[in-house]
Tab-separated table of C-alpha atoms and ligand atoms in Angstrom:
chain	number	residue	atom	x	y	z
A	1	MET	CA	5.176	-97.837	-204.202
A	2	MET	CA	7.573	-99.266	-206.748
A	3	ARG	CA	5.993	-99.672	-210.129
A	4	THR	CA	8.264	-102.331	-211.573
A	5	ALA	CA	10.199	-103.844	-208.719
A	6	GLU	CA	8.969	-105.544	-205.589
A	7	ALA	CA	10.495	-103.989	-202.500
A	8	ASP	CA	12.652	-107.065	-201.852
A	9	GLU	CA	14.153	-106.829	-205.331
A	10	LEU	CA	15.508	-103.370	-204.622
A	11	ASP	CA	19.105	-102.651	-205.489
A	12	VAL	CA	19.471	-99.448	-203.504
A	13	ILE	CA	17.531	-97.433	-200.940
A	14	VAL	CA	18.439	-93.737	-200.840
A	15	ILE	CA	17.580	-91.921	-197.609
A	16	GLY	CA	16.589	-88.323	-198.353
A	17	ALA	CA	15.125	-86.542	-201.382
A	18	GLY	CA	17.331	-83.457	-201.109
A	19	ILE	CA	19.655	-82.571	-203.985
A	20	ALA	CA	22.279	-85.158	-202.901
A	21	GLY	CA	19.785	-88.035	-202.703
A	22	LEU	CA	18.135	-87.179	-206.022
A	23	CYS	CA	21.517	-86.914	-207.770
A	24	ALA	CA	22.637	-90.253	-206.282
A	25	ALA	CA	19.375	-91.927	-207.327
A	26	GLY	CA	19.726	-90.553	-210.878
A	27	GLU	CA	23.241	-91.903	-211.231
A	28	LEU	CA	22.124	-95.345	-209.991
A	29	ALA	CA	18.950	-95.530	-212.102
A	30	ARG	CA	20.860	-94.500	-215.232
A	31	ALA	CA	23.280	-97.364	-214.472
A	32	GLY	CA	20.302	-99.738	-214.544
A	33	ARG	CA	19.729	-100.058	-210.782
A	34	ARG	CA	16.297	-100.242	-209.159
A	35	VAL	CA	16.199	-97.440	-206.614
A	36	LEU	CA	13.757	-96.316	-203.953
A	37	VAL	CA	14.202	-92.833	-202.452
A	38	ILE	CA	12.633	-92.430	-199.007
A	39	GLU	CA	11.918	-88.918	-197.716
A	40	LYS	CA	10.527	-88.126	-194.281
A	41	SER	CA	8.982	-84.775	-195.262
A	42	ARG	CA	5.792	-84.448	-197.289
A	43	GLY	CA	7.649	-82.625	-200.049
A	44	ILE	CA	11.011	-83.098	-201.678
A	45	GLY	CA	14.059	-80.813	-201.817
A	46	GLY	CA	15.323	-80.914	-198.232
A	47	ARG	CA	17.098	-77.635	-197.511
A	48	MET	CA	16.224	-76.345	-201.012
A	49	ALA	CA	12.886	-75.270	-199.586
A	50	THR	CA	10.132	-72.928	-200.781
A	51	ARG	CA	7.139	-72.008	-198.673
A	52	ARG	CA	3.847	-70.262	-199.400
A	53	LEU	CA	2.437	-67.741	-196.900
A	54	GLY	CA	-0.912	-66.622	-198.326
A	55	GLU	CA	-0.077	-65.008	-201.662
A	56	ALA	CA	3.603	-64.743	-200.786
A	57	VAL	CA	6.261	-67.286	-201.773
A	58	CYS	CA	9.469	-67.454	-199.727
A	59	ASP	CA	12.599	-69.492	-200.300
A	60	HIS	CA	13.464	-70.270	-196.709
A	61	GLY	CA	16.488	-72.608	-196.989
A	62	ALA	CA	19.060	-72.232	-199.769
A	63	GLN	CA	18.661	-68.894	-201.555
A	64	PHE	CA	20.673	-69.388	-204.740
A	65	PHE	CA	23.365	-71.660	-206.086
A	66	THR	CA	26.491	-71.322	-208.158
A	67	VAL	CA	27.819	-73.689	-210.804
A	68	ARG	CA	31.528	-74.403	-210.952
A	69	GLY	CA	31.982	-78.062	-211.959
A	70	ARG	CA	31.089	-79.789	-215.233
A	71	ALA	CA	28.768	-82.503	-213.864
A	72	PHE	CA	26.524	-80.134	-211.916
A	73	GLY	CA	26.773	-77.693	-214.841
A	74	ALA	CA	25.269	-80.312	-217.159
A	75	ILE	CA	22.351	-80.878	-214.754
A	76	VAL	CA	21.701	-77.148	-214.422
A	77	ALA	CA	21.932	-76.640	-218.207
A	78	ALA	CA	19.311	-79.365	-218.790
A	79	ALA	CA	17.048	-77.919	-216.059
A	80	HIS	CA	17.498	-74.471	-217.619
A	81	GLU	CA	16.440	-75.816	-220.995
A	82	ASP	CA	13.211	-76.996	-219.346
A	83	ALA	CA	12.796	-73.547	-217.699
A	84	ALA	CA	13.119	-74.999	-214.163
A	85	VAL	CA	16.049	-72.719	-213.211
A	86	GLN	CA	17.322	-69.318	-214.274
A	87	THR	CA	20.069	-66.901	-213.358
A	88	TRP	CA	19.173	-64.372	-210.702
A	89	CYS	CA	22.258	-62.119	-210.739
A	90	HIS	CA	26.048	-62.101	-210.389
A	91	GLY	CA	26.408	-60.911	-206.794
A	92	PHE	CA	24.840	-58.990	-203.932
A	93	SER	CA	25.341	-55.969	-201.762
A	94	ARG	CA	27.424	-56.854	-198.687
A	95	ASP	CA	26.076	-54.144	-196.393
A	96	GLY	CA	22.692	-53.129	-197.775
A	97	SER	CA	23.863	-50.016	-199.568
A	98	ILE	CA	22.661	-49.617	-203.142
A	99	GLY	CA	24.269	-51.830	-205.749
A	100	VAL	CA	26.306	-55.004	-205.886
A	101	ASP	CA	29.495	-54.974	-203.868
A	102	ALA	CA	32.578	-55.557	-206.033
A	103	ALA	CA	33.785	-58.155	-203.488
A	104	SER	CA	30.844	-60.427	-204.291
A	105	GLY	CA	31.244	-60.056	-208.037
A	106	ASP	CA	33.371	-63.178	-208.634
A	107	GLY	CA	32.019	-63.694	-212.130
A	108	HIS	CA	29.849	-66.680	-211.188
A	109	ALA	CA	26.138	-66.435	-211.910
A	110	ARG	CA	23.802	-66.849	-208.920
A	111	TRP	CA	21.082	-69.263	-210.009
A	112	ARG	CA	17.577	-69.732	-208.626
A	113	GLY	CA	14.626	-72.016	-209.219
A	114	THR	CA	12.162	-70.364	-211.602
A	115	ARG	CA	9.247	-70.409	-209.115
A	116	GLY	CA	11.390	-71.048	-206.035
A	117	MET	CA	14.398	-73.089	-204.960
A	118	THR	CA	12.486	-76.385	-204.855
A	119	ASP	CA	12.117	-76.221	-208.643
A	120	LEU	CA	15.524	-77.837	-209.215
A	121	PRO	CA	14.896	-80.868	-206.937
A	122	LYS	CA	11.371	-81.149	-208.377
A	123	TRP	CA	12.816	-81.191	-211.877
A	124	LEU	CA	15.332	-83.890	-210.857
A	125	ALA	CA	12.513	-85.940	-209.305
A	126	ASN	CA	10.457	-85.703	-212.508
A	127	GLU	CA	13.463	-86.903	-214.492
A	128	LEU	CA	13.816	-89.889	-212.139
A	129	LEU	CA	10.162	-90.816	-212.529
A	130	SER	CA	10.198	-90.333	-216.292
A	131	SER	CA	9.707	-93.226	-218.655
A	132	ASP	CA	13.309	-92.823	-219.888
A	133	LEU	CA	14.427	-94.685	-216.781
A	134	ALA	CA	11.880	-97.443	-217.435
A	135	GLY	CA	10.316	-97.239	-213.989
A	136	ARG	CA	13.540	-98.161	-212.232
A	137	CYS	CA	13.131	-95.445	-209.624
A	138	ASP	CA	10.453	-94.395	-207.193
A	139	ILE	CA	10.233	-91.752	-204.480
A	140	ARG	CA	8.230	-92.230	-201.318
A	141	THR	CA	7.585	-89.102	-199.226
A	142	GLY	CA	6.188	-88.871	-195.692
A	143	ALA	CA	8.124	-92.004	-194.703
A	144	GLN	CA	10.878	-91.805	-192.109
A	145	ILE	CA	13.709	-94.305	-191.829
A	146	THR	CA	14.233	-95.091	-188.135
A	147	ALA	CA	17.126	-97.595	-188.288
A	148	VAL	CA	19.699	-98.887	-190.764
A	149	ALA	CA	21.158	-102.353	-190.181
A	150	VAL	CA	23.322	-104.854	-192.012
A	151	ASP	CA	21.613	-108.208	-192.446
A	152	GLY	CA	23.995	-110.682	-194.086
A	153	SER	CA	24.640	-109.428	-197.603
A	154	ARG	CA	21.752	-106.916	-197.532
A	155	VAL	CA	20.928	-103.625	-195.853
A	156	ARG	CA	17.782	-103.692	-193.728
A	157	MET	CA	15.863	-100.494	-192.973
A	158	SER	CA	13.039	-99.866	-190.545
A	159	LEU	CA	10.666	-97.081	-191.497
A	160	THR	CA	7.523	-95.396	-190.258
A	161	ASN	CA	5.019	-94.310	-192.912
A	162	ALA	CA	2.889	-91.160	-192.766
A	163	ASP	CA	0.038	-93.184	-191.193
A	164	SER	CA	2.477	-94.343	-188.408
A	165	HIS	CA	2.515	-97.822	-189.945
A	166	ALA	CA	5.919	-99.506	-189.398
A	167	GLU	CA	7.609	-101.397	-192.224
A	168	GLU	CA	10.919	-103.100	-193.044
A	169	LEU	CA	12.691	-102.968	-196.403
A	170	THR	CA	15.892	-104.577	-197.615
A	171	ALA	CA	18.190	-103.699	-200.491
A	172	ALA	CA	21.601	-104.658	-201.842
A	173	GLY	CA	23.014	-101.243	-200.881
A	174	ALA	CA	22.151	-97.859	-199.393
A	175	VAL	CA	22.968	-94.163	-199.694
A	176	ILE	CA	22.385	-92.033	-196.586
A	177	THR	CA	22.064	-88.291	-197.229
A	178	ALA	CA	20.607	-87.201	-193.873
A	179	PRO	CA	22.819	-84.680	-192.024
A	180	VAL	CA	25.712	-86.714	-190.596
A	181	PRO	CA	24.673	-86.656	-186.886
A	182	GLN	CA	21.262	-88.041	-187.949
A	183	ALA	CA	22.924	-90.614	-190.226
A	184	LEU	CA	25.002	-91.808	-187.255
A	185	ASP	CA	21.841	-92.087	-185.123
A	186	LEU	CA	20.192	-94.276	-187.798
A	187	MET	CA	23.212	-96.593	-187.898
A	188	ARG	CA	23.353	-96.750	-184.080
A	189	ALA	CA	19.639	-97.607	-183.959
A	190	GLY	CA	20.266	-100.511	-186.364
A	191	GLY	CA	23.282	-101.795	-184.412
A	192	MET	CA	25.738	-101.061	-187.268
A	193	LEU	CA	27.572	-98.669	-185.013
A	194	GLY	CA	28.426	-99.428	-181.425
A	195	GLY	CA	26.043	-102.409	-181.305
A	196	ALA	CA	26.522	-106.167	-181.319
A	197	ALA	CA	26.706	-106.103	-185.144
A	198	ASP	CA	29.198	-103.205	-185.326
A	199	VAL	CA	30.512	-103.112	-188.905
A	200	VAL	CA	31.937	-99.568	-189.029
A	201	SER	CA	35.701	-99.103	-188.557
A	202	SER	CA	36.838	-96.714	-185.825
A	203	GLU	CA	38.520	-94.570	-188.511
A	204	ILE	CA	35.261	-94.053	-190.444
A	205	ARG	CA	33.326	-93.520	-187.257
A	206	GLN	CA	35.772	-90.809	-186.101
A	207	GLN	CA	35.587	-89.073	-189.492
A	208	LEU	CA	31.797	-88.955	-189.390
A	209	GLU	CA	31.640	-87.961	-185.726
A	210	ALA	CA	33.858	-84.930	-186.514
A	211	VAL	CA	31.170	-83.380	-188.757
A	212	ALA	CA	29.260	-80.505	-187.154
A	213	TYR	CA	26.671	-78.029	-188.457
A	214	ASP	CA	25.567	-74.512	-187.612
A	215	PRO	CA	21.863	-74.066	-186.934
A	216	CYS	CA	19.976	-71.223	-188.654
A	217	PHE	CA	16.797	-69.309	-187.906
A	218	THR	CA	14.824	-68.159	-190.938
A	219	LEU	CA	12.266	-65.396	-190.487
A	220	MET	CA	9.767	-64.882	-193.326
A	221	LEU	CA	7.951	-61.521	-193.415
A	222	VAL	CA	5.107	-60.667	-195.792
A	223	LEU	CA	4.886	-56.896	-196.416
A	224	ASP	CA	2.032	-54.718	-197.614
A	225	ARG	CA	4.433	-52.467	-199.540
A	226	PRO	CA	7.704	-52.774	-201.501
A	227	SER	CA	10.800	-53.310	-199.362
A	228	LEU	CA	13.936	-51.156	-199.379
A	229	VAL	CA	16.254	-54.078	-200.185
A	230	PRO	CA	18.556	-52.849	-202.980
A	231	GLU	CA	18.711	-54.520	-206.387
A	232	PRO	CA	18.927	-57.391	-207.222
A	233	GLY	CA	16.878	-58.186	-204.111
A	234	GLY	CA	19.410	-59.733	-201.736
A	235	ILE	CA	21.987	-58.616	-199.163
A	236	GLN	CA	24.728	-61.077	-198.249
A	237	PHE	CA	26.148	-59.526	-195.113
A	238	ALA	CA	29.937	-59.752	-194.812
A	239	PRO	CA	30.910	-62.392	-192.196
A	240	GLU	CA	32.651	-59.730	-190.109
A	241	ALA	CA	29.518	-57.532	-190.021
A	242	ALA	CA	28.116	-56.941	-186.570
A	243	GLY	CA	24.502	-57.945	-186.023
A	244	PRO	CA	22.386	-61.071	-185.956
A	245	ILE	CA	21.669	-61.504	-189.676
A	246	SER	CA	23.717	-63.070	-192.457
A	247	TRP	CA	21.230	-62.713	-195.344
A	248	LEU	CA	18.178	-60.702	-196.349
A	249	ALA	CA	16.204	-61.244	-199.558
A	250	ASP	CA	13.103	-59.767	-201.128
A	251	ASN	CA	11.355	-62.697	-202.808
A	252	ARG	CA	9.329	-60.383	-205.074
A	253	GLN	CA	12.421	-58.684	-206.466
A	254	LYS	CA	13.952	-62.139	-206.804
A	255	GLY	CA	11.023	-63.026	-209.029
A	256	VAL	CA	9.411	-65.869	-207.069
A	257	SER	CA	6.711	-64.050	-205.085
A	258	ALA	CA	3.727	-62.070	-206.366
A	259	VAL	CA	3.806	-59.844	-203.265
A	260	PRO	CA	6.712	-58.332	-201.265
A	261	ALA	CA	8.044	-60.936	-198.834
A	262	LEU	CA	11.378	-60.973	-197.028
A	263	THR	CA	13.532	-63.953	-196.068
A	264	VAL	CA	15.875	-63.198	-193.166
A	265	HIS	CA	18.631	-65.622	-192.130
A	266	ALA	CA	20.292	-65.345	-188.737
A	267	THR	CA	24.036	-65.893	-188.370
A	268	GLY	CA	25.301	-69.212	-187.010
A	269	GLY	CA	26.450	-67.471	-183.806
A	270	PHE	CA	23.053	-65.883	-183.183
A	271	SER	CA	21.207	-69.111	-184.044
A	272	ARG	CA	23.373	-71.165	-181.648
A	273	ALA	CA	22.999	-68.626	-178.842
A	274	HIS	CA	19.192	-68.413	-179.220
A	275	PHE	CA	18.470	-71.985	-180.308
A	276	ASP	CA	16.158	-72.731	-177.353
A	277	ALA	CA	14.788	-69.205	-176.941
A	278	PRO	CA	11.018	-68.661	-177.447
A	279	ALA	CA	10.116	-68.131	-181.132
A	280	ASP	CA	8.543	-64.709	-180.400
A	281	THR	CA	11.773	-63.444	-178.816
A	282	VAL	CA	13.903	-64.633	-181.763
A	283	ALA	CA	11.465	-63.195	-184.344
A	284	ALA	CA	11.405	-59.811	-182.555
A	285	LEU	CA	15.228	-59.586	-182.506
A	286	LEU	CA	15.516	-60.460	-186.213
A	287	LEU	CA	12.695	-58.103	-187.181
A	288	ASP	CA	14.462	-55.303	-185.323
A	289	ALA	CA	17.665	-55.989	-187.301
A	290	VAL	CA	15.890	-55.610	-190.685
A	291	ARG	CA	13.984	-52.401	-189.863
A	292	PRO	CA	16.238	-50.301	-192.169
A	293	TRP	CA	14.908	-52.267	-195.178
A	294	ILE	CA	11.222	-51.990	-194.249
A	295	ASP	CA	9.552	-48.808	-195.503
A	296	GLY	CA	7.741	-47.462	-192.439
A	297	ASP	CA	6.591	-48.992	-189.186
A	298	PRO	CA	6.921	-52.825	-189.178
A	299	ALA	CA	3.820	-52.960	-186.949
A	300	THR	CA	1.735	-51.994	-189.999
A	301	ALA	CA	4.029	-52.999	-192.887
A	302	VAL	CA	4.375	-56.678	-191.833
A	303	VAL	CA	1.091	-58.451	-192.542
A	304	ALA	CA	2.197	-62.048	-191.885
A	305	GLN	CA	5.279	-63.765	-190.550
A	306	SER	CA	6.687	-67.197	-189.825
A	307	LEU	CA	9.879	-68.399	-188.109
A	308	HIS	CA	11.631	-71.630	-189.079
A	309	ARG	CA	14.486	-73.234	-187.129
A	310	TRP	CA	16.992	-75.314	-189.106
A	311	LYS	CA	18.910	-77.544	-186.696
A	312	PHE	CA	21.494	-78.695	-189.271
A	313	ALA	CA	21.706	-75.740	-191.676
A	314	LEU	CA	25.300	-75.488	-192.883
A	315	PRO	CA	28.219	-77.835	-192.159
A	316	THR	CA	31.097	-76.221	-190.273
A	317	THR	CA	33.365	-79.215	-190.961
A	318	ILE	CA	33.749	-80.497	-194.521
A	319	LEU	CA	35.272	-83.952	-194.994
A	320	ALA	CA	37.917	-84.314	-197.708
A	321	GLU	CA	36.205	-87.052	-199.745
A	322	PRO	CA	32.913	-86.630	-201.684
A	323	VAL	CA	31.590	-89.920	-200.327
A	324	VAL	CA	32.393	-92.009	-197.258
A	325	ALA	CA	32.008	-95.770	-197.684
A	326	VAL	CA	30.667	-96.881	-194.320
A	327	THR	CA	30.729	-100.569	-195.305
A	328	GLN	CA	31.703	-102.303	-198.562
A	329	SER	CA	29.607	-105.436	-198.253
A	330	PRO	CA	26.788	-104.634	-198.399
A	331	PRO	CA	27.762	-101.201	-199.736
A	332	VAL	CA	26.516	-98.304	-197.604
A	333	ALA	CA	27.608	-94.741	-198.390
A	334	CYS	CA	27.167	-91.421	-196.595
A	335	CYS	CA	27.116	-88.262	-198.706
A	336	GLY	CA	25.722	-84.717	-198.805
A	337	ASP	CA	26.943	-81.168	-198.341
A	338	ALA	CA	29.477	-82.112	-195.628
A	339	PHE	CA	31.454	-84.197	-198.133
A	340	ALA	CA	34.164	-82.534	-200.267
A	341	GLY	CA	32.225	-79.355	-201.026
A	342	PRO	CA	29.501	-77.478	-199.159
A	343	ARG	CA	26.279	-75.900	-200.404
A	344	VAL	CA	23.964	-76.981	-203.197
A	345	GLU	CA	26.668	-77.771	-205.742
A	346	GLY	CA	28.788	-79.631	-203.159
A	347	ALA	CA	25.785	-81.736	-202.129
A	348	ALA	CA	24.914	-82.506	-205.771
A	349	SER	CA	28.509	-83.506	-206.590
A	350	SER	CA	28.673	-85.674	-203.476
A	351	GLY	CA	25.400	-87.409	-204.402
A	352	LEU	CA	26.671	-88.104	-207.925
A	353	ALA	CA	29.902	-89.542	-206.476
A	354	ALA	CA	27.959	-91.761	-204.050
A	355	GLY	CA	25.769	-93.080	-206.877
A	356	ARG	CA	28.831	-93.880	-208.999
A	357	TRP	CA	30.601	-95.597	-206.078
A	358	LEU	CA	27.623	-97.766	-205.177
A	359	SER	CA	26.970	-98.706	-208.770
A	360	ARG	CA	30.620	-99.774	-209.234
A	361	VAL	CA	30.762	-101.798	-205.988
A	362	LEU	CA	27.500	-103.626	-206.767
A	363	THR	CA	28.759	-104.507	-210.254
A	364	GLU	CA	32.099	-105.743	-208.874
A	365	GLN	CA	30.310	-107.904	-206.313
A	366	GLU	CA	28.009	-109.376	-208.959
A	367	ASP	CA	31.014	-110.133	-211.177
A	368	THR	CA	32.861	-111.917	-208.364
A	369	PRO	CA	32.172	-115.649	-208.575
B	401	FAD	C1	19.035	-71.467	-194.124
B	401	FAD	C2	19.910	-72.072	-195.203
B	401	FAD	C3	20.452	-71.270	-196.197
B	401	FAD	C4	21.241	-71.816	-197.206
B	401	FAD	N1	21.681	-71.032	-198.221
B	401	FAD	C5	22.334	-71.599	-199.254
B	401	FAD	C6	22.612	-70.844	-200.431
B	401	FAD	O1	22.209	-69.690	-200.558
B	401	FAD	N2	23.312	-71.452	-201.414
B	401	FAD	C7	23.693	-72.764	-201.349
B	401	FAD	O2	24.306	-73.267	-202.307
B	401	FAD	N3	23.392	-73.508	-200.275
B	401	FAD	C8	22.709	-72.960	-199.242
B	401	FAD	N4	22.351	-73.714	-198.171
B	401	FAD	C9	22.844	-75.093	-198.096
B	401	FAD	C10	22.086	-76.028	-199.018
B	401	FAD	O3	20.698	-75.884	-198.813
B	401	FAD	C11	22.521	-77.444	-198.686
B	401	FAD	O4	23.942	-77.541	-198.783
B	401	FAD	C12	21.939	-78.509	-199.627
B	401	FAD	O5	20.602	-78.234	-199.942
B	401	FAD	C13	22.101	-79.854	-198.923
B	401	FAD	O6	21.534	-80.882	-199.689
B	401	FAD	P1	21.556	-82.385	-199.140
B	401	FAD	O7	20.824	-83.194	-200.128
B	401	FAD	O8	22.957	-82.750	-198.787
B	401	FAD	O9	20.795	-82.346	-197.742
B	401	FAD	P2	19.225	-82.011	-197.434
B	401	FAD	O10	18.727	-80.999	-198.387
B	401	FAD	O11	19.212	-81.720	-195.993
B	401	FAD	O12	18.538	-83.395	-197.758
B	401	FAD	C14	18.497	-84.463	-196.847
B	401	FAD	C15	17.092	-85.036	-196.877
B	401	FAD	O13	17.043	-86.206	-196.059
B	401	FAD	C16	15.797	-86.257	-195.424
B	401	FAD	N5	15.932	-87.127	-194.262
B	401	FAD	C17	16.727	-86.939	-193.186
B	401	FAD	N6	16.599	-87.972	-192.326
B	401	FAD	C18	15.704	-88.829	-192.879
B	401	FAD	C19	15.149	-90.074	-192.458
B	401	FAD	N7	15.491	-90.631	-191.274
B	401	FAD	N8	14.252	-90.703	-193.270
B	401	FAD	C20	13.898	-90.147	-194.467
B	401	FAD	N9	14.389	-88.949	-194.900
B	401	FAD	C21	15.293	-88.305	-194.122
B	401	FAD	C22	15.533	-84.805	-195.052
B	401	FAD	O14	14.159	-84.555	-194.781
B	401	FAD	C23	16.053	-84.077	-196.298
B	401	FAD	O15	15.015	-83.887	-197.253
B	401	FAD	C24	21.522	-73.192	-197.166
B	401	FAD	C25	20.978	-74.012	-196.191
B	401	FAD	C26	20.156	-73.450	-195.224
B	401	FAD	C27	19.499	-74.342	-194.196
């Protein structure tokens, strides 16, 4: 719970503790706002996800990130100073042959979390909860927002806590970082969209409804022997490559796992085509595709495995603006990796932009007599 602010004194509720939500919350808290981040999962990080399988550690969402812009660069530099992130390499093989393919060597470092990809969101969360921000921010995990509504000059949210207890919270503004189809569902459930209290213009609604995502299957395989994945421990298959996989990594070579453990990502096409297929069938097809990088018979080399299905993995439509203002009064913004730039850096930049926008609108409204 909030340490310094009662729930009804909240300035902003941020839905989602992925990189976009944490960046938005940081921007708002640094501007003096009291912020509550609500996350439905038990842990934070969203699609920057790291999972333990026995002794193995597997990054099973985002695998690495690049840094191009100044604002995200400053965050990564500070996290690096605290040893939360480090560079992994400067590119990957595109077909699994030895060495880094020249085509992937664009000069940009590929960064990773020191112990796994969740290290960057965890570092951001620690910064938010630090005393520097004077207790202006809190993060509640295991709590799912079920509806977002406009109630006079405030935003009203319904949520279900981990113990299934229902609760309502209000705030002066909101940032929604859930994948856009889920954000639209939350606004529909609260009547903001298509209901009696419809406050969203048809133009904004059409923009948001145009956003689509590819799903992605992730297969994690723990091995009893070193893999044959070439250095530096990742293969980023060229988009035109035939076959069901887009990415293969060895988490031990990457430096996050004590034992050999592979992360296999299926292509968007394969994941769409097999989305409702039984998990065993999908796992068998993906395992077959990575046989060349397993030393020996997979029946004995693979000692544990797990399949994860991401429904909204990567946006296939990116909107032009980093933040979409759904309503101005009260201010509600949608942001994330479908806004202005994809991937980890795009999501972070979008979150920062949403935080700045909300902070400015709230100040303008307070200054208006
Ligand atoms: C398989 C895979 C591989 C990827 N590989 C890369 C890569 O190598 N490099 C790269 O840069 N990017 C990669 N990405 C993309 C990258 O992970 C995302 O762009 C980025 O993490 C998105 O951050 P976000 O904060 O916008 O969204 P998310 O990380 O999805 O955060 C949204 C959060 O909102 C929470 N939430 C949703 N609805 C609710 C609700 N109703 N109530 C409360 N909480 C809610 C979710 O649980 C989630 O934690 C990959 C993604 C996937 C899935």
